[in-house]
Coordinates of C-alpha atoms in Angstrom, one line a residue:
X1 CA 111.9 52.5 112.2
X2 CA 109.3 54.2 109.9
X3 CA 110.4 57.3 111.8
X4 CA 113.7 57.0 110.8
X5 CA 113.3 56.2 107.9
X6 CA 111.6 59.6 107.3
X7 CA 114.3 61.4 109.6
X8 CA 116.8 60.5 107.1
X9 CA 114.9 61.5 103.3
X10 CA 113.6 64.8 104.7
X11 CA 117.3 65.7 106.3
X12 CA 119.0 64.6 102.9
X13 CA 116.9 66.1 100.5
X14 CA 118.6 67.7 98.0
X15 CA 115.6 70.0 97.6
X16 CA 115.1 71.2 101.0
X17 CA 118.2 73.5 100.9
X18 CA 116.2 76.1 98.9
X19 CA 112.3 75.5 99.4
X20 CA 112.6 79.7 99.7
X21 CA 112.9 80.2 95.9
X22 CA 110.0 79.8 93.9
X23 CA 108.7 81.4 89.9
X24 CA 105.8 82.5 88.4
X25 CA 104.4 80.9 85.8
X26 CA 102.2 83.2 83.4
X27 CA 100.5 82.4 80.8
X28 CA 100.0 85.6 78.3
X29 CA 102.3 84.4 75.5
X30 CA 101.9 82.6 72.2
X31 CA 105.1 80.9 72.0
X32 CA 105.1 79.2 75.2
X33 CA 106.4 75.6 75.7
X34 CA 104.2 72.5 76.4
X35 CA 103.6 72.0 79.6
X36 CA 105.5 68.9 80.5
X37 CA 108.5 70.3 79.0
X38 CA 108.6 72.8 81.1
X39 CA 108.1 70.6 84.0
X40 CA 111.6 69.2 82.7
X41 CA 113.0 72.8 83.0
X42 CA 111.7 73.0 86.6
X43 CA 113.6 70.3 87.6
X44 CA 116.7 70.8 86.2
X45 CA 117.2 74.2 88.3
X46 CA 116.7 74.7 92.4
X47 CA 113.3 76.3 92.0
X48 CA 111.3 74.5 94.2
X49 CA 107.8 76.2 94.0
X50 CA 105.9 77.8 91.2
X51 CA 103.2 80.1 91.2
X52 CA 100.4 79.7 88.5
X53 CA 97.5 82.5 88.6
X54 CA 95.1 80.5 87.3
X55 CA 94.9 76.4 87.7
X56 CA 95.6 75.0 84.7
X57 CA 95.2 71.7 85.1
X58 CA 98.0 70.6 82.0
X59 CA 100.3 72.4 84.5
X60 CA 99.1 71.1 87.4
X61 CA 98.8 67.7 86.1
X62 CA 102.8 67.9 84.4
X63 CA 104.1 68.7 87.8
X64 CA 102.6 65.7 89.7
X65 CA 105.5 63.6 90.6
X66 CA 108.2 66.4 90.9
X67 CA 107.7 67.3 94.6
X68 CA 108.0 71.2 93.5
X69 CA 105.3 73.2 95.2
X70 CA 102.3 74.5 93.9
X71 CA 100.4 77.9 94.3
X72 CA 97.1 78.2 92.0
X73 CA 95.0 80.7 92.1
X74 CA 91.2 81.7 92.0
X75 CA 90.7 84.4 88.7
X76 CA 89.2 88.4 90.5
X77 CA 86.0 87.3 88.3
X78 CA 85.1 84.5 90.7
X79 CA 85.0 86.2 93.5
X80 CA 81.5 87.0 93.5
X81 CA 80.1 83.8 92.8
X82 CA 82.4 82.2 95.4
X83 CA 81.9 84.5 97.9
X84 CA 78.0 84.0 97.8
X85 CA 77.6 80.7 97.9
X86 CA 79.5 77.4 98.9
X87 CA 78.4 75.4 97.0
X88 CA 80.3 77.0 93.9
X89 CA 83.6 77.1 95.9
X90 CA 83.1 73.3 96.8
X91 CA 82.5 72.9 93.0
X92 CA 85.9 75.2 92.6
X93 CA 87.8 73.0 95.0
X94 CA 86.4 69.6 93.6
X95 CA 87.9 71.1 89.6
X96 CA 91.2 72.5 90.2
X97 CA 92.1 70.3 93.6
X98 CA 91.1 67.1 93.9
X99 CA 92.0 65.6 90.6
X100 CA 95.6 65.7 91.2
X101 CA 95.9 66.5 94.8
X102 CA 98.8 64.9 96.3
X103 CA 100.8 63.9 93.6
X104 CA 100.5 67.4 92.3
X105 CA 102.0 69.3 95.8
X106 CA 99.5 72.3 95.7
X107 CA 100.7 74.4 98.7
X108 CA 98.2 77.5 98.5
X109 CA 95.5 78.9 96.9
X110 CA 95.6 82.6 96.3
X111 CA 92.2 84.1 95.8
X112 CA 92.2 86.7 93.3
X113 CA 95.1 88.6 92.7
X114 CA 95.8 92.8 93.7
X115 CA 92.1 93.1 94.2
X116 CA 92.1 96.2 96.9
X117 CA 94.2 97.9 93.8
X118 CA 91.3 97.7 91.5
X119 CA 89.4 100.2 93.4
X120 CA 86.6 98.0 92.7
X121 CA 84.1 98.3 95.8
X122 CA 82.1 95.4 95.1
X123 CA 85.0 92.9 94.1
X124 CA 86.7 94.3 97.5
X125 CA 83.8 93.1 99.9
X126 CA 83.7 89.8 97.7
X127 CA 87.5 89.3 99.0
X128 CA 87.0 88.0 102.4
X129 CA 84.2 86.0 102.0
X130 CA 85.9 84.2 99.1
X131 CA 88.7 83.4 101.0
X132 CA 86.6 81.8 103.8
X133 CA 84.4 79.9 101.5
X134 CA 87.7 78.2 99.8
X135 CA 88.8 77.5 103.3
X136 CA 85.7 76.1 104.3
X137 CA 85.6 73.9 101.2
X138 CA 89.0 72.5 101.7
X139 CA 88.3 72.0 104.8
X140 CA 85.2 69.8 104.1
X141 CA 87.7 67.9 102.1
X142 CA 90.2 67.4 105.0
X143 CA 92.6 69.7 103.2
X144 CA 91.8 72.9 105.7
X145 CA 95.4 73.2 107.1
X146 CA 97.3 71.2 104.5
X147 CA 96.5 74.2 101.8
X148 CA 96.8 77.3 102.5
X149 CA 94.2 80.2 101.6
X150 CA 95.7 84.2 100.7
X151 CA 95.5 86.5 98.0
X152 CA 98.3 88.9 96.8
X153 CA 98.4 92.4 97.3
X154 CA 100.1 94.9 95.6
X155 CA 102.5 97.5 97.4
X156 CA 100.0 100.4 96.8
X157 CA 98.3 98.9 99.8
X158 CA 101.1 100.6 101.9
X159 CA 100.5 104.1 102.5
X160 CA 103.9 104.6 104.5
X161 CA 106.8 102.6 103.7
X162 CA 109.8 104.8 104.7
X163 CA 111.1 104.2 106.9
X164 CA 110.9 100.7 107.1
X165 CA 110.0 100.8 110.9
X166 CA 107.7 102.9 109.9
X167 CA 105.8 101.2 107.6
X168 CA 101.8 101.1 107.7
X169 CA 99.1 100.0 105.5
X170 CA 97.1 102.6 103.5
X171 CA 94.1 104.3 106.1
X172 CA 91.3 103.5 102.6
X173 CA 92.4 99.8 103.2
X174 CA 92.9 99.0 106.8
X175 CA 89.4 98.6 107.8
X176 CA 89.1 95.9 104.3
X177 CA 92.4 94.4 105.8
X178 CA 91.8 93.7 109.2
X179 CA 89.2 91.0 108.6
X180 CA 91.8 89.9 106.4
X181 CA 94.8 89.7 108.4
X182 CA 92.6 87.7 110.8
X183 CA 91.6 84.8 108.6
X184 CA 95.5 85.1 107.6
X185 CA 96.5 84.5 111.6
X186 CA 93.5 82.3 112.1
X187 CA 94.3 79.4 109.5
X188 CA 98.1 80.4 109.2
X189 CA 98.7 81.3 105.6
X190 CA 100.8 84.4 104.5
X191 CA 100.4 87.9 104.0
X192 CA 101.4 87.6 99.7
X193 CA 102.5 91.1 98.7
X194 CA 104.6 92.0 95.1
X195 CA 107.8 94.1 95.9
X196 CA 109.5 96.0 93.0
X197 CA 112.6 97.7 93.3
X198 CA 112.5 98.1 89.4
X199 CA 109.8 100.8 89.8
X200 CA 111.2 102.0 93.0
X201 CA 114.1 102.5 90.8
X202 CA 112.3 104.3 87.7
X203 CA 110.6 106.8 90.6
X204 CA 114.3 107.8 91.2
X205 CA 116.8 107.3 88.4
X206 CA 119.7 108.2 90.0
X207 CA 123.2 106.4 90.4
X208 CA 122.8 105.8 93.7
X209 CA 119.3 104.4 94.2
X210 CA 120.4 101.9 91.1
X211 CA 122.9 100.2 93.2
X212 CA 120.7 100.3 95.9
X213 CA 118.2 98.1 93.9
X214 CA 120.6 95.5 92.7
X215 CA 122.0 94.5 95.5
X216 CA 125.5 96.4 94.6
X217 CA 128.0 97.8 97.1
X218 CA 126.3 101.5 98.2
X219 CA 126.4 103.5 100.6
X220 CA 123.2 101.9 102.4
X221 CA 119.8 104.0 104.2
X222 CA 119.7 104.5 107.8
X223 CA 116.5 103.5 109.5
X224 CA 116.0 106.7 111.4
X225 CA 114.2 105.7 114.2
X226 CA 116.3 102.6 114.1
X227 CA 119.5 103.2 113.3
X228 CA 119.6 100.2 111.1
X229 CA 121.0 100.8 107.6
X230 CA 119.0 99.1 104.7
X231 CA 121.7 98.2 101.9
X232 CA 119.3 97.1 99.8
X233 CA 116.2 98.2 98.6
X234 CA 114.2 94.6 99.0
X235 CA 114.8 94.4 102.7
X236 CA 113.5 97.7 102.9
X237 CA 110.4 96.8 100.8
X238 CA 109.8 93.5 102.8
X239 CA 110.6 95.3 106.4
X240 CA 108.3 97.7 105.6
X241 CA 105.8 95.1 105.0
X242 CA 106.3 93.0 108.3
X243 CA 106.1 97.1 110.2
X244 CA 103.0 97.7 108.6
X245 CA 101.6 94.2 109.6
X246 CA 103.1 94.7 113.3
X247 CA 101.4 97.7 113.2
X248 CA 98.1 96.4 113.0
X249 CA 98.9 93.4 115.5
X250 CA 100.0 91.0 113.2
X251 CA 103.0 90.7 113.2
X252 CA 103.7 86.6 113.3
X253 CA 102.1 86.2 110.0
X254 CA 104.7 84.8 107.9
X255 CA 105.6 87.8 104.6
X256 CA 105.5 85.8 101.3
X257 CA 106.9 87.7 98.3
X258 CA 104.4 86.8 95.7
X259 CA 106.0 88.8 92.7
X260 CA 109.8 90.2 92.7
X261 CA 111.8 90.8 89.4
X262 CA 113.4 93.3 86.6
X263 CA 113.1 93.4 83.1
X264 CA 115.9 92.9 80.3
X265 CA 114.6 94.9 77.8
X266 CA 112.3 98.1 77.2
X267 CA 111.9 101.0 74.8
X268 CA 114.5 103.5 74.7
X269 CA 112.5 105.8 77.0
X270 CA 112.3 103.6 79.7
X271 CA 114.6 103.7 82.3
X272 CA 115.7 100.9 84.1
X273 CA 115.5 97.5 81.8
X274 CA 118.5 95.7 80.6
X275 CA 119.8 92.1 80.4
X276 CA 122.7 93.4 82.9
X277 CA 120.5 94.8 85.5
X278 CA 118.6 91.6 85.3
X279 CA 121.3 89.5 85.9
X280 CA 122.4 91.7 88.9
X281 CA 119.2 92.2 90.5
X282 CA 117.7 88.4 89.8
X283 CA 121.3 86.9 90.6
X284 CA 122.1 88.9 93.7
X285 CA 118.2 88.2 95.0
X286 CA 119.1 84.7 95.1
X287 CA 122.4 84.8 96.6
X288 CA 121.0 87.5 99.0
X289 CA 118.2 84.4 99.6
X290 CA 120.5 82.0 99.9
X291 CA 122.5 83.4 102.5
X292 CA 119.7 82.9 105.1
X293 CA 121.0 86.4 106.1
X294 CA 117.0 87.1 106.4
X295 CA 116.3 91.0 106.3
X296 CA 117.1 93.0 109.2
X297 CA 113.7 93.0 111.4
X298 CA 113.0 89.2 110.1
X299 CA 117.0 88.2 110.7
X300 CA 117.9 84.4 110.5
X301 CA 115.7 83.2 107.4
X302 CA 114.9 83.6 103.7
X303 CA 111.6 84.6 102.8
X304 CA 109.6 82.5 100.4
X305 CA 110.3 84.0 97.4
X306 CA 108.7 83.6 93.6
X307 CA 110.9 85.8 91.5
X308 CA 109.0 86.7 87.9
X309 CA 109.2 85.5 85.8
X310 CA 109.8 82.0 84.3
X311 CA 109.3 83.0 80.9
X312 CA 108.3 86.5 78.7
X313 CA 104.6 87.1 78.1
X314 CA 104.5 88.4 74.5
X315 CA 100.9 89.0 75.1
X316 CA 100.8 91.0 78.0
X317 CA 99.4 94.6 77.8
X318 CA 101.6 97.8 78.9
X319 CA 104.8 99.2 78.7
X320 CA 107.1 96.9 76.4
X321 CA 109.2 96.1 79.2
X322 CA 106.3 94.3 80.9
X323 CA 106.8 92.0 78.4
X324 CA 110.1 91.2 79.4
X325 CA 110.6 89.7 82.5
X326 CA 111.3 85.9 81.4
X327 CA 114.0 83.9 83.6
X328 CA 114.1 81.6 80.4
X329 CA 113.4 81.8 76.3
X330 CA 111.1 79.8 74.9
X331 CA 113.2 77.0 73.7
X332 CA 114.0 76.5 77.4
X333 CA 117.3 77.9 77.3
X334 CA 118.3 80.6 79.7
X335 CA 117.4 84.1 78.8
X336 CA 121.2 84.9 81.2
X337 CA 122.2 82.8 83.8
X338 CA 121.7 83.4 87.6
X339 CA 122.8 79.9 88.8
X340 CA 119.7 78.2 88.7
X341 CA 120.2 75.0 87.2
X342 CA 121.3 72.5 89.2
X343 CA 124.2 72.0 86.8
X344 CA 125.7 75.5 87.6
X345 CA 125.2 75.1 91.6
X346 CA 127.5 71.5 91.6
X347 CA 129.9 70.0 89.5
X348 CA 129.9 71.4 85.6
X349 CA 133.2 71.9 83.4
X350 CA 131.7 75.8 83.7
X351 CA 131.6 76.0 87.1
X352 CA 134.2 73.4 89.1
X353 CA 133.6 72.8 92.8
X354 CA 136.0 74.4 95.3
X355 CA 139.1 72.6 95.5
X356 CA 139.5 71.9 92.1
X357 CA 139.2 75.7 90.2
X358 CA 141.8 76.5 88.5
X359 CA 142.8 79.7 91.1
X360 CA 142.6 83.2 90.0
X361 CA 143.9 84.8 93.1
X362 CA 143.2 87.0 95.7
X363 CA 140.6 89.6 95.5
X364 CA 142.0 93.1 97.1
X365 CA 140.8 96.8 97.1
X366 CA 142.6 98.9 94.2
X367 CA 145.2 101.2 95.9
X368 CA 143.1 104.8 94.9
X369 CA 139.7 103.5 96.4
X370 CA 138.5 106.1 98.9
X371 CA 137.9 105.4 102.7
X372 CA 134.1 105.9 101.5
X373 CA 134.3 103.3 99.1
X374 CA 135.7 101.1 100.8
X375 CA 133.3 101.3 103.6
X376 CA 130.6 100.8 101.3
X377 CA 132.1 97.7 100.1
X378 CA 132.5 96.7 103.7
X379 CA 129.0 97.0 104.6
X380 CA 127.5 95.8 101.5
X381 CA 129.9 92.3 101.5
X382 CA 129.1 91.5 105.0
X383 CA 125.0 92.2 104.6
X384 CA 124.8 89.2 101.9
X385 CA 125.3 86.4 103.9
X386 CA 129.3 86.4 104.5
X387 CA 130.4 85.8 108.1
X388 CA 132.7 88.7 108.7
X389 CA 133.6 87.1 112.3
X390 CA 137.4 86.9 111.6
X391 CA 137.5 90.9 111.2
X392 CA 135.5 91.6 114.6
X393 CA 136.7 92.3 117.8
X394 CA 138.9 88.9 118.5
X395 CA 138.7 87.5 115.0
X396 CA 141.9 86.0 113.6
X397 CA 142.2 89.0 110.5
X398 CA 140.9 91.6 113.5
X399 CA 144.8 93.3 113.5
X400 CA 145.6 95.4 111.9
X401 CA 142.3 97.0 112.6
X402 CA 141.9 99.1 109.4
X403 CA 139.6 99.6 107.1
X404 CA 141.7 98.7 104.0
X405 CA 142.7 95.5 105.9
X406 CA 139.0 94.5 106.5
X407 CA 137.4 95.3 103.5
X408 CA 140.1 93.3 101.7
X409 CA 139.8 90.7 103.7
X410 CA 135.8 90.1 102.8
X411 CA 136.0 91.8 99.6
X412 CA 138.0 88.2 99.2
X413 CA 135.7 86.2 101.0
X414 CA 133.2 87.3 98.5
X415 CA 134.6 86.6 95.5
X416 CA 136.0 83.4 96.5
X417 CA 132.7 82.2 96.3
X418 CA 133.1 82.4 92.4
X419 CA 136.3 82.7 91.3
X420 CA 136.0 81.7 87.7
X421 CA 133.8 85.2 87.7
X422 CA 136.2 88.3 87.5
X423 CA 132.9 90.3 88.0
X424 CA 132.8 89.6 91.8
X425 CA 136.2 91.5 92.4
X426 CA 134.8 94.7 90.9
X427 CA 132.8 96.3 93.4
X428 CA 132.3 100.0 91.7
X429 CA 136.1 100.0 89.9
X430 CA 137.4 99.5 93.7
X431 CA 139.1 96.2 93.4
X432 CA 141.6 94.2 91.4
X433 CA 142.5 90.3 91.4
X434 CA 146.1 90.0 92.5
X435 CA 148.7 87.1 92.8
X436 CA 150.1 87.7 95.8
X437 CA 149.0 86.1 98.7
X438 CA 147.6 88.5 101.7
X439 CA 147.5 86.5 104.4
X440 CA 149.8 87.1 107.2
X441 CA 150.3 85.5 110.4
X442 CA 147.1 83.2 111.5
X443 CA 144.8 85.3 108.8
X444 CA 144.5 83.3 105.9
X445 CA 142.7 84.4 103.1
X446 CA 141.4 81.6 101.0
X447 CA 141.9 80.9 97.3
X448 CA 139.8 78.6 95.4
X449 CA 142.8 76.0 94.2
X450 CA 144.2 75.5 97.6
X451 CA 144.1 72.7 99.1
X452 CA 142.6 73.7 102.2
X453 CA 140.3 76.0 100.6
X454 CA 137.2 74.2 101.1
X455 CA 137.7 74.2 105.1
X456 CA 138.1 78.0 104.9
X457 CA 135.5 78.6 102.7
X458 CA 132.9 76.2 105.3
X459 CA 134.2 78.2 107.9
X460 CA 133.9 81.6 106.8
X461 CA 131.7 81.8 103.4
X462 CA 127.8 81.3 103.0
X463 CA 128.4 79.8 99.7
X464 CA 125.9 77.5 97.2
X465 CA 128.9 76.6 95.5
X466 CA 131.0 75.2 98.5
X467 CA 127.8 73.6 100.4
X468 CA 126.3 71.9 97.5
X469 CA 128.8 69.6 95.9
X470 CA 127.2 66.1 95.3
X471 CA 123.8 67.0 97.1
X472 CA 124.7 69.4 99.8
X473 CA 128.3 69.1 101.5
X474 CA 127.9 71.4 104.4
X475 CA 124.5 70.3 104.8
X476 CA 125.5 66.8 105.0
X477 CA 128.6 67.6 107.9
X478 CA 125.7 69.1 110.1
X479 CA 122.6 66.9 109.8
X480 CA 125.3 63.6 110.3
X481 CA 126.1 64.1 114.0
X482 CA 122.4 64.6 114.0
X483 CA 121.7 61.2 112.8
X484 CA 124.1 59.5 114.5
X485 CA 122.0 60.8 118.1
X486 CA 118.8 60.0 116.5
X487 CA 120.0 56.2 116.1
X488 CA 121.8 56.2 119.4
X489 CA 118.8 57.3 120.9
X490 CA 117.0 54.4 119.1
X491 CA 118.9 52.0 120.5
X492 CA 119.1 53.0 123.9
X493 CA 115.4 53.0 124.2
X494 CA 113.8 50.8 121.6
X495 CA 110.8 50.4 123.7
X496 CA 109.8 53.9 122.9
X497 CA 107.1 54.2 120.1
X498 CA 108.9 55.0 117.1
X499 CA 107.0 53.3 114.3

């Protein structure tokens, strides 16, 4: 029965449906909120881990209780001492772990953060054996296996990263990396690494590559040895990451995005920071995350994500716009929303569940968009998570088989997964809201109003916003047939040893 018991919590917890999506918390501000209020934040939204890179223990300690995941980390300057001898990472363990370890859910310890990028020859042959004394020290605690031991890298430590099949680690850092790609394998903890669009973007400030970045409709990259197009530049980033770990024979160890993000503001000469491409980028991350789409060589899953970050550092050094990356103000309220809070992704007066918005239409390419556009559209609609089934070969909306007939078909699909937001029927100036109804024959294109829109919009749409009304809808319809043949199979043999 104890079995059960635990069948049911994990399979109806609200917080598994998005374990992917995690934050960094840093620390280089002045103006920063106690600690326990932010753990208030935290809750109120779907983030579900958080990344500190030091281990604070007011942070730790505020988090015990809240089930949200844990990374901490071990400061560059530690290395040596750790490295050399045990003792001082037993010491480091018996600080920053044990105090609050379980009810604070640390999850991984990241030793030292970009270290091969400081150049620094010493501190780089400190790495490894830092790592496997922190193992070795949890370990002695019983904790070896129950938290994990990386560091982060950079995505310098690429020397080849188009194209993404292509992609291989730097030839200055292989020999550095192999040892630790092994202890990565050997203990099962992830390769961390920090993909940027944003600077891809400022390397190449054109149109184009923009779109590219945000997750916007584009007209994609082709893989050339391949063939796969890349409609967004993260996938690309990532792929290139899980190529360059094939390459080297390790290719099942898991890709972590330690760092991902774009800032809202900058100086006037930097190109690329803005509260709107913040919003896109950040937003369409998530939705992109939440589709489970995965990326195109890691298909099927989301990868652990920690988007940064939670707030603006005031303190940090650099550019301005390094100082500018903050999910959230201060005072805790939202520096723009990106549906995080668990008030935006249910029932709110903002943001009604399907079946109950008050219907804006049908979504439809503009007459004048080009067979170009429209493809773009096409490609970019169906790579974020949207099953476009009903418009393949034998679908139901398959005939006519047109272009203009299936891009409108999941240019709809798309925006019906917010329909209060006239932004998601824009796709480049391409697309207008209309009143009259498209569908025709068995194709039905759903409206959020209708009465059978939340059927259509189960059966067709990847969509927080249909799946997670009251806890998790859709998630609820599947795991209930599974728990009805877990507790048939109780019954039918209760000898077996469940408890």
């Amino acid at each position: 029965m104890a079995l059960l018991i635990l069948f049911i919590l994990f399979f109806f917890s609200p917080s598994n449906a998005q374990s992917f999506i995690g934050v960094n918390y840093g620390l280089l501000a002045d103006n920063l909120p106690p600690p326990s209020e932010t753990a208030k934040l935290l809750q109120s939204t779907s983030i579900q881990k958080v990344r500190l890179y030091n281990a604070d223990p007011s942070i730790i300690k505020s988090l015990a209780g809240t089930g949200i995941g844990i990374v901490i980390g071990v400061a560059n300057g530690d290395l040596p001492s750790i490295a050399s001898n045990l003792n001082v990472a037993s010491q480091w363990i018996n600080i920053n772990v044990l105090p609050f370890y379980p009810a604070s859910n640390i999850i991984l310890i990241n030793v030292g953060n970009e270290v091969l990028l400081s150049n620094d020859l010493n501190l780089v042959n400190q790495l490894l054996p830092a790592m496997q004394n922190i193992q070795k020290a949890l370990e002695a605690v019983s904790l070896g296996g129950k938290i994990k031991v990386s560091t982060v890298h950079a995505m310098t430590v690429l020397g080849n990263s188009e194209p993404p099949s292509a992609g291989s680690f730097a030839l200055s850092y292989q020999a550095g990396l192999k040892g630790i790609l092994q202890f990565l394998s050997d203990t099962g903890s992830p390769f961390a690494i920090n993909p940027y669009p944003f600077f891809a973007y400022q390397s190449d400030p054109r149109a184009e590559t923009l779109a590219f970045c945000l997750f916007q409709p584009n007209a994609g990259r082709v893989d050339s040895n391949t063939g796969i197009k890349y409609m967004n530049m993260f996938d690309a980033q990532v792929d290139a990451v899980h190529s360059a770990l094939k390459s080297m024979g390790f290719e099942k160890v898991e890709v972590v995005v330690a760092e991902t993000g774009w800032p809202s503001t900058g100086d006037s000469n930097e190109v690329g920071p803005s509260v709107e491409n913040a919003k896109a980028y950040n937003g369409n991350l998530i939705a992109h995350l939440r589709s489970m789409v995965g990326t195109p060589l890691m298909p099927g899953k989301s990868i652990d994500t920690y988007i940064f970050a939670l707030f603006d550092e005031n303190l940090k050094p650099g550019p301005s716009f390094e100082r500018s990356f903050g999910l959230f103000k201060p005072d805790l309220s939202m520096a723009y929303d990106i549906g995080l809070t668990k008030t935006t992704s249910s029932q709110t007066s903002q943001s009604p569940p399907l079946g109950e918005a008050t219907s804006m239409g049908w979504c439809v390419p503009k007459e004048d968009a080009t067979e170009e556009q429209l493809q773009e559209s096409l490609d970019w609609v169906c790579g974020q998570g949207i099953d476009c089934g009903p418009i393949m070969p034998g679908g139901v909306c398959f005939e006519p088989n047109n272009l203009v007939s299936h891009t409108a078909y999941a240019m709809n699909l798309y925006f019906q997964k917010s329909p209060e937001n006239p932004t998601d029927c824009d796709f480049s100036k391409t697309a207008r809201i209309t009143s009259d109804n498209p569908s025709y024959d068995s194709c039905v294109y759903p409206r959020a109003g209708d009465g059978s829109i939340r059927g259509e919009m189960n059966k067709y749409v990847t969509s927080d916003k249909a799946m997670e009304k009251n806890g998790s809808e859709c998630s609820s319809s599947l795991y209930l047939p599974l728990l009805i043949i877990f507790i048939s199979f109780f019954f039918l043999f209760p000898s077996l040893p469940f408890m």
